[in-house]
Amino acid sequence: MSADRQLLIVEDDEGFSRTLRRSFERRGYEVLLADSLESVNAVIAGHRPGFAVVDLKLGPQSGLACVAALHAHDPAMLIVVLTGFASIATAVEAIKLGATNYLAKPSNTDDIEAAFARSGGDPATPLAPRPTSIKTLEWEHIHEVLKDSDFNISEAARRLGMHRRTLARKLAKRQVG
């Protein structure tokens, strides 16, 4: 099968990965699977997929490293980052590293294929009608600090200047994933 119908799914959740695989295979894709940066490197050593779907959080690893490796391997590859930990900071980093698009979970196969089709920007996109709320800004800042501290709650709380239990309560109120 040609590389233009090869799709690499980088996902550590086996059930979700299996579901995506079946769905894309029904649409005529040859699907390759990886669950870490190491397995991504092993797959791209022998294949040149035209598409990739990368989960942002791969266990203790960040999917952003996979995005960078995939883009370095083939700058023309269409890469969609799929995450339950969506934030402006990670969206910007994903695009800088070579992702074509960034989707928050839950997203289905139709959403992902549409994201592949929208690889270019749209200058006619309307501006947000109101500024981002303080709560959203706070959540994005907390998420960025969590990411920078490798999702270590104690370290993130120290960097944020709050008690660990306070941070844990804030995280429990806003479930992601």
CSV table of C-alpha atoms in Angstrom, one decimal:
chain,number,residue,atom,x,y,z
A,1,MET,CA,0.0,0.0,0.0
A,2,SER,CA,1.2,3.5,-0.8
A,3,ALA,CA,2.4,5.8,2.0
A,4,ASP,CA,-0.3,8.3,1.2
A,5,ARG,CA,-2.8,5.9,2.9
A,6,GLN,CA,-0.5,4.9,5.7
A,7,LEU,CA,-1.5,6.2,9.1
A,8,LEU,CA,0.5,6.0,12.3
A,9,ILE,CA,-1.5,6.1,15.6
A,10,VAL,CA,0.6,7.0,18.6
A,11,GLU,CA,-1.6,6.1,21.6
A,12,ASP,CA,-0.9,4.4,24.9
A,13,ASP,CA,-4.6,3.5,25.6
A,14,GLU,CA,-4.9,0.1,24.0
A,15,GLY,CA,-8.7,0.1,23.8
A,16,PHE,CA,-8.8,3.6,22.2
A,17,SER,CA,-6.0,2.7,19.8
A,18,ARG,CA,-7.7,-0.5,18.7
A,19,THR,CA,-11.0,1.4,18.1
A,20,LEU,CA,-9.2,4.1,16.0
A,21,ARG,CA,-7.3,1.4,14.1
A,22,ARG,CA,-10.5,-0.5,13.1
A,23,SER,CA,-12.3,2.7,12.1
A,24,PHE,CA,-9.4,4.0,9.9
A,25,GLU,CA,-8.9,0.5,8.3
A,26,ARG,CA,-12.6,0.5,7.3
A,27,ARG,CA,-11.8,3.8,5.5
A,28,GLY,CA,-9.0,2.2,3.5
A,29,TYR,CA,-5.9,3.2,5.6
A,30,GLU,CA,-3.0,0.9,6.4
A,31,VAL,CA,-2.6,1.6,10.1
A,32,LEU,CA,0.6,1.4,12.1
A,33,LEU,CA,0.6,1.5,15.9
A,34,ALA,CA,3.1,3.0,18.4
A,35,ASP,CA,2.7,3.8,22.1
A,36,SER,CA,5.9,5.7,22.9
A,37,LEU,CA,8.7,7.7,21.4
A,38,GLU,CA,10.9,4.6,21.1
A,39,SER,CA,8.2,2.7,19.3
A,40,VAL,CA,7.6,5.7,17.0
A,41,ASN,CA,11.3,5.7,16.1
A,42,ALA,CA,11.1,1.9,15.4
A,43,VAL,CA,8.1,2.3,13.1
A,44,ILE,CA,9.4,5.2,11.1
A,45,ALA,CA,12.7,3.4,10.6
A,46,GLY,CA,10.9,1.0,8.2
A,47,HIS,CA,7.9,3.0,7.1
A,48,ARG,CA,7.0,6.5,5.8
A,49,PRO,CA,3.4,7.1,6.8
A,50,GLY,CA,1.6,10.1,5.3
A,51,PHE,CA,-0.6,10.7,8.4
A,52,ALA,CA,-0.2,10.5,12.1
A,53,VAL,CA,-2.5,10.8,15.1
A,54,VAL,CA,-0.5,11.5,18.3
A,55,ASP,CA,-1.8,11.5,21.9
A,56,LEU,CA,-0.4,14.4,23.9
A,57,LYS,CA,0.1,12.3,27.1
A,58,LEU,CA,1.8,8.9,26.6
A,59,GLY,CA,2.1,7.6,30.2
A,60,PRO,CA,5.0,9.6,31.7
A,61,GLN,CA,6.1,10.9,28.3
A,62,SER,CA,4.9,13.8,26.2
A,63,GLY,CA,3.5,13.2,22.7
A,64,LEU,CA,5.2,16.5,21.7
A,65,ALA,CA,8.5,14.6,21.4
A,66,CYS,CA,6.8,12.2,19.0
A,67,VAL,CA,5.5,15.1,17.0
A,68,ALA,CA,9.0,16.6,16.7
A,69,ALA,CA,10.4,13.2,15.7
A,70,LEU,CA,7.7,12.6,13.1
A,71,HIS,CA,8.1,16.1,11.6
A,72,ALA,CA,11.9,15.7,11.4
A,73,HIS,CA,11.4,12.3,9.7
A,74,ASP,CA,9.0,13.7,7.1
A,75,PRO,CA,8.0,17.4,7.1
A,76,ALA,CA,5.2,16.7,4.7
A,77,MET,CA,3.4,14.3,7.1
A,78,LEU,CA,0.0,15.5,8.3
A,79,ILE,CA,0.1,15.2,12.1
A,80,VAL,CA,-2.9,15.6,14.4
A,81,VAL,CA,-2.4,15.9,18.1
A,82,LEU,CA,-5.3,14.4,20.0
A,83,THR,CA,-5.6,15.1,23.7
A,84,GLY,CA,-7.7,15.1,26.8
A,85,PHE,CA,-5.3,17.7,28.3
A,86,ALA,CA,-6.0,20.6,25.9
A,87,SER,CA,-4.4,23.9,26.6
A,88,ILE,CA,-3.3,26.9,24.5
A,89,ALA,CA,0.3,26.3,25.6
A,90,THR,CA,0.4,22.7,24.3
A,91,ALA,CA,-1.5,23.6,21.2
A,92,VAL,CA,1.0,26.3,20.3
A,93,GLU,CA,4.0,24.0,21.0
A,94,ALA,CA,2.4,21.2,19.0
A,95,ILE,CA,2.0,23.4,15.9
A,96,LYS,CA,5.5,24.8,16.4
A,97,LEU,CA,6.9,21.3,16.4
A,98,GLY,CA,5.2,20.4,13.2
A,99,ALA,CA,1.6,19.3,14.0
A,100,THR,CA,-1.0,20.1,11.4
A,101,ASN,CA,-3.9,20.3,13.8
A,102,TYR,CA,-4.8,19.9,17.5
A,103,LEU,CA,-8.0,18.3,18.7
A,104,ALA,CA,-9.4,17.9,22.2
A,105,LYS,CA,-10.9,14.5,23.1
A,106,PRO,CA,-13.5,13.2,22.6
A,107,SER,CA,-12.9,13.2,18.9
A,108,ASN,CA,-13.9,10.6,16.4
A,109,THR,CA,-12.5,9.4,13.0
A,110,ASP,CA,-14.6,12.0,11.1
A,111,ASP,CA,-13.1,14.8,13.2
A,112,ILE,CA,-9.6,13.5,12.7
A,113,GLU,CA,-10.0,13.1,8.9
A,114,ALA,CA,-11.5,16.6,8.8
A,115,ALA,CA,-8.4,17.9,10.7
A,116,PHE,CA,-6.1,16.3,8.1
A,117,ALA,CA,-8.1,18.1,5.4
A,118,ARG,CA,-7.7,21.4,7.2
A,119,SER,CA,-3.9,21.4,7.1
A,120,GLY,CA,-3.7,25.1,6.1
A,121,GLY,CA,-4.8,28.0,8.2
A,122,ASP,CA,-8.0,30.0,7.6
A,123,PRO,CA,-7.5,33.8,7.8
A,124,ALA,CA,-11.3,34.3,7.8
A,125,THR,CA,-11.6,32.5,11.2
A,126,PRO,CA,-13.7,34.8,13.4
A,127,LEU,CA,-12.1,36.2,16.6
A,128,ALA,CA,-13.5,35.0,19.9
A,129,PRO,CA,-16.5,37.1,21.0
A,130,ARG,CA,-15.2,37.5,24.5
A,131,PRO,CA,-11.8,37.2,26.2
A,132,THR,CA,-10.7,34.1,27.9
A,133,SER,CA,-12.1,33.8,31.5
A,134,ILE,CA,-9.8,34.0,34.5
A,135,LYS,CA,-10.7,30.4,35.4
A,136,THR,CA,-9.6,29.2,32.0
A,137,LEU,CA,-6.4,31.2,32.2
A,138,GLU,CA,-5.8,29.7,35.7
A,139,TRP,CA,-6.4,26.2,34.4
A,140,GLU,CA,-4.1,26.6,31.5
A,141,HIS,CA,-1.3,28.0,33.8
A,142,ILE,CA,-1.8,25.1,36.2
A,143,HIS,CA,-1.6,22.6,33.3
A,144,GLU,CA,1.5,24.3,31.9
A,145,VAL,CA,3.2,24.1,35.3
A,146,LEU,CA,2.1,20.4,35.6
A,147,LYS,CA,3.6,19.6,32.2
A,148,ASP,CA,6.8,21.4,33.1
A,149,SER,CA,7.1,19.4,36.3
A,150,ASP,CA,6.4,16.1,34.5
A,151,PHE,CA,2.9,15.9,36.1
A,152,ASN,CA,4.4,15.7,39.6
A,153,ILE,CA,1.6,17.3,41.8
A,154,SER,CA,3.9,18.1,44.7
A,155,GLU,CA,6.5,19.9,42.5
A,156,ALA,CA,3.8,21.7,40.5
A,157,ALA,CA,2.2,22.9,43.8
A,158,ARG,CA,5.6,24.2,45.0
A,159,ARG,CA,6.1,26.1,41.7
A,160,LEU,CA,2.6,27.5,41.9
A,161,GLY,CA,3.0,28.6,45.5
A,162,MET,CA,0.1,26.6,46.8
A,163,HIS,CA,-0.4,23.6,49.1
A,164,ARG,CA,-0.4,20.2,47.4
A,165,ARG,CA,-3.9,19.4,48.6
A,166,THR,CA,-5.2,22.7,47.2
A,167,LEU,CA,-3.8,21.8,43.8
A,168,ALA,CA,-5.2,18.2,44.1
A,169,ARG,CA,-8.7,19.6,44.9
A,170,LYS,CA,-8.5,22.0,41.9
A,171,LEU,CA,-7.5,19.1,39.6
A,172,ALA,CA,-10.3,16.9,41.0
A,173,LYS,CA,-12.9,19.6,40.2
A,174,ARG,CA,-11.9,19.8,36.6
A,175,GLN,CA,-11.5,16.3,35.3
A,176,VAL,CA,-9.8,15.8,32.0
A,177,GLY,CA,-9.2,12.9,29.7
